[in-house]
Amino acid sequence: MAARTTTKTAPEPVPEYDFDSWNDDAEAKAIESLKPDVRYIIVEKRFIGRFVDGTIVEIPLSLSVDDIDELEAVSGNPIDQLKHLLTKLGGEKVAKDFTSHDLAETMFLATKYFTILQRIAGASIPE
């Protein structure tokens, strides 16, 4: 029988992290560098968003009190409510496009959408 030679592979080097110099400024810079480059525009009464991969979503900028009441009846889970609302306003494809993307991208566009709705409502309230 021939002698078998085995070679040991070198262990993967362990990365070194500098936890001691981590501070609020370093965190702010790191978060800013991770901010997704998603864009949106408003055309007529539609919010049009573009995800990082180029996927475009269009949602009407109209929401009724009945729509909000319906959300509460659907579920107490905010994710289920968001999915339901996206489906109701934009259809199955828009809901799927929103929910299949990175959470940071989805949250950014959803937050912008609701902020714009709030601004529209504030702008249309007579004094």
mmCIF file with all atom_site columns, C-alpha atoms in Angstrom:
data_model
loop_
_atom_site.group_PDB
_atom_site.id
_atom_site.type_symbol
_atom_site.label_atom_id
_atom_site.label_alt_id
_atom_site.label_comp_id
_atom_site.label_asym_id
_atom_site.label_entity_id
_atom_site.label_seq_id
_atom_site.pdbx_PDB_ins_code
_atom_site.Cartn_x
_atom_site.Cartn_y
_atom_site.Cartn_z
_atom_site.occupancy
_atom_site.B_iso_or_equiv
_atom_site.pdbx_formal_charge
_atom_site.auth_seq_id
_atom_site.auth_comp_id
_atom_site.auth_asym_id
_atom_site.auth_atom_id
_atom_site.pdbx_PDB_model_num
ATOM 1   C CA . MET A 1 1   ? 0.000   0.000  0.000   1.00 0.00 ? 1   MET A CA 1
ATOM 2   C CA . ALA A 1 2   ? 1.267   3.408  -0.869  1.00 0.00 ? 2   ALA A CA 1
ATOM 3   C CA . ALA A 1 3   ? 1.572   5.976  1.845   1.00 0.00 ? 3   ALA A CA 1
ATOM 4   C CA . ARG A 1 4   ? -1.036  8.678  1.680   1.00 0.00 ? 4   ARG A CA 1
ATOM 5   C CA . THR A 1 5   ? 0.072   12.238 2.099   1.00 0.00 ? 5   THR A CA 1
ATOM 6   C CA . THR A 1 6   ? -2.389  14.766 3.318   1.00 0.00 ? 6   THR A CA 1
ATOM 7   C CA . THR A 1 7   ? -1.885  18.435 3.116   1.00 0.00 ? 7   THR A CA 1
ATOM 8   C CA . LYS A 1 8   ? -3.495  20.705 5.593   1.00 0.00 ? 8   LYS A CA 1
ATOM 9   C CA . THR A 1 9   ? -5.050  23.817 4.247   1.00 0.00 ? 9   THR A CA 1
ATOM 10  C CA . ALA A 1 10  ? -4.235  26.983 6.091   1.00 0.00 ? 10  ALA A CA 1
ATOM 11  C CA . PRO A 1 11  ? -7.120  28.311 8.132   1.00 0.00 ? 11  PRO A CA 1
ATOM 12  C CA . GLU A 1 12  ? -8.925  31.322 6.772   1.00 0.00 ? 12  GLU A CA 1
ATOM 13  C CA . PRO A 1 13  ? -7.520  34.510 8.264   1.00 0.00 ? 13  PRO A CA 1
ATOM 14  C CA . VAL A 1 14  ? -9.799  36.056 10.831  1.00 0.00 ? 14  VAL A CA 1
ATOM 15  C CA . PRO A 1 15  ? -10.687 39.631 9.912   1.00 0.00 ? 15  PRO A CA 1
ATOM 16  C CA . GLU A 1 16  ? -9.646  42.262 12.380  1.00 0.00 ? 16  GLU A CA 1
ATOM 17  C CA . TYR A 1 17  ? -12.229 44.797 13.399  1.00 0.00 ? 17  TYR A CA 1
ATOM 18  C CA . ASP A 1 18  ? -11.541 48.006 15.268  1.00 0.00 ? 18  ASP A CA 1
ATOM 19  C CA . PHE A 1 19  ? -14.382 48.232 17.759  1.00 0.00 ? 19  PHE A CA 1
ATOM 20  C CA . ASP A 1 20  ? -12.514 50.691 19.970  1.00 0.00 ? 20  ASP A CA 1
ATOM 21  C CA . SER A 1 21  ? -12.606 53.597 17.531  1.00 0.00 ? 21  SER A CA 1
ATOM 22  C CA . TRP A 1 22  ? -16.233 53.056 16.458  1.00 0.00 ? 22  TRP A CA 1
ATOM 23  C CA . ASN A 1 23  ? -18.298 56.121 17.320  1.00 0.00 ? 23  ASN A CA 1
ATOM 24  C CA . ASP A 1 24  ? -21.451 57.975 16.284  1.00 0.00 ? 24  ASP A CA 1
ATOM 25  C CA . ASP A 1 25  ? -19.651 59.739 13.425  1.00 0.00 ? 25  ASP A CA 1
ATOM 26  C CA . ALA A 1 26  ? -18.337 56.444 12.021  1.00 0.00 ? 26  ALA A CA 1
ATOM 27  C CA . GLU A 1 27  ? -21.832 54.968 12.312  1.00 0.00 ? 27  GLU A CA 1
ATOM 28  C CA . ALA A 1 28  ? -23.417 57.926 10.516  1.00 0.00 ? 28  ALA A CA 1
ATOM 29  C CA . LYS A 1 29  ? -20.894 57.623 7.664   1.00 0.00 ? 29  LYS A CA 1
ATOM 30  C CA . ALA A 1 30  ? -21.421 53.865 7.395   1.00 0.00 ? 30  ALA A CA 1
ATOM 31  C CA . ILE A 1 31  ? -25.204 54.233 7.298   1.00 0.00 ? 31  ILE A CA 1
ATOM 32  C CA . GLU A 1 32  ? -25.007 57.023 4.719   1.00 0.00 ? 32  GLU A CA 1
ATOM 33  C CA . SER A 1 33  ? -22.849 54.814 2.490   1.00 0.00 ? 33  SER A CA 1
ATOM 34  C CA . LEU A 1 34  ? -25.483 52.047 2.676   1.00 0.00 ? 34  LEU A CA 1
ATOM 35  C CA . LYS A 1 35  ? -28.425 54.304 1.831   1.00 0.00 ? 35  LYS A CA 1
ATOM 36  C CA . PRO A 1 36  ? -30.132 52.854 -1.247  1.00 0.00 ? 36  PRO A CA 1
ATOM 37  C CA . ASP A 1 37  ? -30.161 54.946 -4.411  1.00 0.00 ? 37  ASP A CA 1
ATOM 38  C CA . VAL A 1 38  ? -33.885 54.744 -5.035  1.00 0.00 ? 38  VAL A CA 1
ATOM 39  C CA . ARG A 1 39  ? -35.680 57.567 -6.781  1.00 0.00 ? 39  ARG A CA 1
ATOM 40  C CA . TYR A 1 40  ? -39.230 58.789 -7.082  1.00 0.00 ? 40  TYR A CA 1
ATOM 41  C CA . ILE A 1 41  ? -41.246 61.388 -8.942  1.00 0.00 ? 41  ILE A CA 1
ATOM 42  C CA . ILE A 1 42  ? -44.832 62.575 -8.844  1.00 0.00 ? 42  ILE A CA 1
ATOM 43  C CA . VAL A 1 43  ? -46.710 62.610 -12.138 1.00 0.00 ? 43  VAL A CA 1
ATOM 44  C CA . GLU A 1 44  ? -50.253 63.922 -12.005 1.00 0.00 ? 44  GLU A CA 1
ATOM 45  C CA . LYS A 1 45  ? -51.846 61.945 -9.155  1.00 0.00 ? 45  LYS A CA 1
ATOM 46  C CA . ARG A 1 46  ? -49.338 59.075 -9.191  1.00 0.00 ? 46  ARG A CA 1
ATOM 47  C CA . PHE A 1 47  ? -46.260 58.302 -7.127  1.00 0.00 ? 47  PHE A CA 1
ATOM 48  C CA . ILE A 1 48  ? -43.684 56.652 -9.374  1.00 0.00 ? 48  ILE A CA 1
ATOM 49  C CA . GLY A 1 49  ? -40.717 55.006 -7.692  1.00 0.00 ? 49  GLY A CA 1
ATOM 50  C CA . ARG A 1 50  ? -37.625 53.351 -9.102  1.00 0.00 ? 50  ARG A CA 1
ATOM 51  C CA . PHE A 1 51  ? -35.746 50.676 -7.167  1.00 0.00 ? 51  PHE A CA 1
ATOM 52  C CA . VAL A 1 52  ? -31.965 50.277 -7.397  1.00 0.00 ? 52  VAL A CA 1
ATOM 53  C CA . ASP A 1 53  ? -32.326 47.477 -9.974  1.00 0.00 ? 53  ASP A CA 1
ATOM 54  C CA . GLY A 1 54  ? -34.449 49.732 -12.215 1.00 0.00 ? 54  GLY A CA 1
ATOM 55  C CA . THR A 1 55  ? -37.852 48.266 -11.325 1.00 0.00 ? 55  THR A CA 1
ATOM 56  C CA . ILE A 1 56  ? -40.514 50.978 -11.640 1.00 0.00 ? 56  ILE A CA 1
ATOM 57  C CA . VAL A 1 57  ? -43.627 51.029 -9.455  1.00 0.00 ? 57  VAL A CA 1
ATOM 58  C CA . GLU A 1 58  ? -46.630 53.328 -9.821  1.00 0.00 ? 58  GLU A CA 1
ATOM 59  C CA . ILE A 1 59  ? -49.153 53.951 -7.061  1.00 0.00 ? 59  ILE A CA 1
ATOM 60  C CA . PRO A 1 60  ? -52.049 56.405 -7.110  1.00 0.00 ? 60  PRO A CA 1
ATOM 61  C CA . LEU A 1 61  ? -51.759 59.247 -4.615  1.00 0.00 ? 61  LEU A CA 1
ATOM 62  C CA . SER A 1 62  ? -55.249 58.728 -3.264  1.00 0.00 ? 62  SER A CA 1
ATOM 63  C CA . LEU A 1 63  ? -56.264 56.972 -0.094  1.00 0.00 ? 63  LEU A CA 1
ATOM 64  C CA . SER A 1 64  ? -59.661 57.051 1.584   1.00 0.00 ? 64  SER A CA 1
ATOM 65  C CA . VAL A 1 65  ? -60.657 56.736 5.211   1.00 0.00 ? 65  VAL A CA 1
ATOM 66  C CA . ASP A 1 66  ? -62.461 53.546 4.190   1.00 0.00 ? 66  ASP A CA 1
ATOM 67  C CA . ASP A 1 67  ? -59.136 52.192 2.886   1.00 0.00 ? 67  ASP A CA 1
ATOM 68  C CA . ILE A 1 68  ? -57.557 52.855 6.275   1.00 0.00 ? 68  ILE A CA 1
ATOM 69  C CA . ASP A 1 69  ? -60.477 51.236 8.113   1.00 0.00 ? 69  ASP A CA 1
ATOM 70  C CA . GLU A 1 70  ? -60.142 48.215 5.856   1.00 0.00 ? 70  GLU A CA 1
ATOM 71  C CA . LEU A 1 71  ? -56.453 47.922 6.777   1.00 0.00 ? 71  LEU A CA 1
ATOM 72  C CA . GLU A 1 72  ? -57.261 47.578 10.449  1.00 0.00 ? 72  GLU A CA 1
ATOM 73  C CA . ALA A 1 73  ? -59.771 44.843 9.656   1.00 0.00 ? 73  ALA A CA 1
ATOM 74  C CA . VAL A 1 74  ? -57.197 42.932 7.577   1.00 0.00 ? 74  VAL A CA 1
ATOM 75  C CA . SER A 1 75  ? -54.629 42.382 10.302  1.00 0.00 ? 75  SER A CA 1
ATOM 76  C CA . GLY A 1 76  ? -52.785 44.008 13.153  1.00 0.00 ? 76  GLY A CA 1
ATOM 77  C CA . ASN A 1 77  ? -49.518 43.115 11.426  1.00 0.00 ? 77  ASN A CA 1
ATOM 78  C CA . PRO A 1 78  ? -48.044 46.202 9.689   1.00 0.00 ? 78  PRO A CA 1
ATOM 79  C CA . ILE A 1 79  ? -46.418 44.074 6.959   1.00 0.00 ? 79  ILE A CA 1
ATOM 80  C CA . ASP A 1 80  ? -49.755 42.453 6.073   1.00 0.00 ? 80  ASP A CA 1
ATOM 81  C CA . GLN A 1 81  ? -51.365 45.887 6.078   1.00 0.00 ? 81  GLN A CA 1
ATOM 82  C CA . LEU A 1 82  ? -48.710 47.285 3.737   1.00 0.00 ? 82  LEU A CA 1
ATOM 83  C CA . LYS A 1 83  ? -49.071 44.323 1.361   1.00 0.00 ? 83  LYS A CA 1
ATOM 84  C CA . HIS A 1 84  ? -52.860 44.696 1.369   1.00 0.00 ? 84  HIS A CA 1
ATOM 85  C CA . LEU A 1 85  ? -52.673 48.427 0.717   1.00 0.00 ? 85  LEU A CA 1
ATOM 86  C CA . LEU A 1 86  ? -50.129 48.039 -2.091  1.00 0.00 ? 86  LEU A CA 1
ATOM 87  C CA . THR A 1 87  ? -52.298 45.362 -3.713  1.00 0.00 ? 87  THR A CA 1
ATOM 88  C CA . LYS A 1 88  ? -55.448 47.450 -3.380  1.00 0.00 ? 88  LYS A CA 1
ATOM 89  C CA . LEU A 1 89  ? -53.902 50.646 -4.749  1.00 0.00 ? 89  LEU A CA 1
ATOM 90  C CA . GLY A 1 90  ? -51.405 49.340 -7.283  1.00 0.00 ? 90  GLY A CA 1
ATOM 91  C CA . GLY A 1 91  ? -52.343 45.733 -7.984  1.00 0.00 ? 91  GLY A CA 1
ATOM 92  C CA . GLU A 1 92  ? -50.613 42.395 -7.425  1.00 0.00 ? 92  GLU A CA 1
ATOM 93  C CA . LYS A 1 93  ? -47.542 43.269 -9.502  1.00 0.00 ? 93  LYS A CA 1
ATOM 94  C CA . VAL A 1 94  ? -46.839 46.508 -7.605  1.00 0.00 ? 94  VAL A CA 1
ATOM 95  C CA . ALA A 1 95  ? -47.252 44.710 -4.274  1.00 0.00 ? 95  ALA A CA 1
ATOM 96  C CA . LYS A 1 96  ? -44.885 41.944 -5.401  1.00 0.00 ? 96  LYS A CA 1
ATOM 97  C CA . ASP A 1 97  ? -42.351 44.450 -6.759  1.00 0.00 ? 97  ASP A CA 1
ATOM 98  C CA . PHE A 1 98  ? -42.358 46.330 -3.461  1.00 0.00 ? 98  PHE A CA 1
ATOM 99  C CA . THR A 1 99  ? -42.125 43.336 -1.173  1.00 0.00 ? 99  THR A CA 1
ATOM 100 C CA . SER A 1 100 ? -39.497 41.431 -3.157  1.00 0.00 ? 100 SER A CA 1
ATOM 101 C CA . HIS A 1 101 ? -36.894 44.194 -2.927  1.00 0.00 ? 101 HIS A CA 1
ATOM 102 C CA . ASP A 1 102 ? -34.429 44.935 -0.174  1.00 0.00 ? 102 ASP A CA 1
ATOM 103 C CA . LEU A 1 103 ? -36.148 46.118 3.002   1.00 0.00 ? 103 LEU A CA 1
ATOM 104 C CA . ALA A 1 104 ? -34.227 49.415 3.076   1.00 0.00 ? 104 ALA A CA 1
ATOM 105 C CA . GLU A 1 105 ? -35.347 50.245 -0.473  1.00 0.00 ? 105 GLU A CA 1
ATOM 106 C CA . THR A 1 106 ? -38.945 49.268 0.250   1.00 0.00 ? 106 THR A CA 1
ATOM 107 C CA . MET A 1 107 ? -39.048 51.276 3.485   1.00 0.00 ? 107 MET A CA 1
ATOM 108 C CA . PHE A 1 108 ? -37.567 54.331 1.773   1.00 0.00 ? 108 PHE A CA 1
ATOM 109 C CA . LEU A 1 109 ? -40.164 54.358 -1.016  1.00 0.00 ? 109 LEU A CA 1
ATOM 110 C CA . ALA A 1 110 ? -43.059 53.511 1.315   1.00 0.00 ? 110 ALA A CA 1
ATOM 111 C CA . THR A 1 111 ? -42.032 56.293 3.705   1.00 0.00 ? 111 THR A CA 1
ATOM 112 C CA . LYS A 1 112 ? -41.780 58.790 0.841   1.00 0.00 ? 112 LYS A CA 1
ATOM 113 C CA . TYR A 1 113 ? -45.195 57.717 -0.463  1.00 0.00 ? 113 TYR A CA 1
ATOM 114 C CA . PHE A 1 114 ? -46.911 58.218 2.890   1.00 0.00 ? 114 PHE A CA 1
ATOM 115 C CA . THR A 1 115 ? -45.046 61.473 3.578   1.00 0.00 ? 115 THR A CA 1
ATOM 116 C CA . ILE A 1 116 ? -46.247 62.847 0.247   1.00 0.00 ? 116 ILE A CA 1
ATOM 117 C CA . LEU A 1 117 ? -49.828 61.742 0.990   1.00 0.00 ? 117 LEU A CA 1
ATOM 118 C CA . GLN A 1 118 ? -49.595 63.549 4.321   1.00 0.00 ? 118 GLN A CA 1
ATOM 119 C CA . ARG A 1 119 ? -48.267 66.695 2.639   1.00 0.00 ? 119 ARG A CA 1
ATOM 120 C CA . ILE A 1 120 ? -51.054 66.578 0.050   1.00 0.00 ? 120 ILE A CA 1
ATOM 121 C CA . ALA A 1 121 ? -53.658 66.244 2.808   1.00 0.00 ? 121 ALA A CA 1
ATOM 122 C CA . GLY A 1 122 ? -52.087 69.133 4.722   1.00 0.00 ? 122 GLY A CA 1
ATOM 123 C CA . ALA A 1 123 ? -51.967 71.283 1.615   1.00 0.00 ? 123 ALA A CA 1
ATOM 124 C CA . SER A 1 124 ? -55.635 70.687 0.839   1.00 0.00 ? 124 SER A CA 1
ATOM 125 C CA . ILE A 1 125 ? -57.082 71.410 4.282   1.00 0.00 ? 125 ILE A CA 1
ATOM 126 C CA . PRO A 1 126 ? -58.802 74.808 4.226   1.00 0.00 ? 126 PRO A CA 1
ATOM 127 C CA . GLU A 1 127 ? -58.021 77.162 7.071   1.00 0.00 ? 127 GLU A CA 1
#
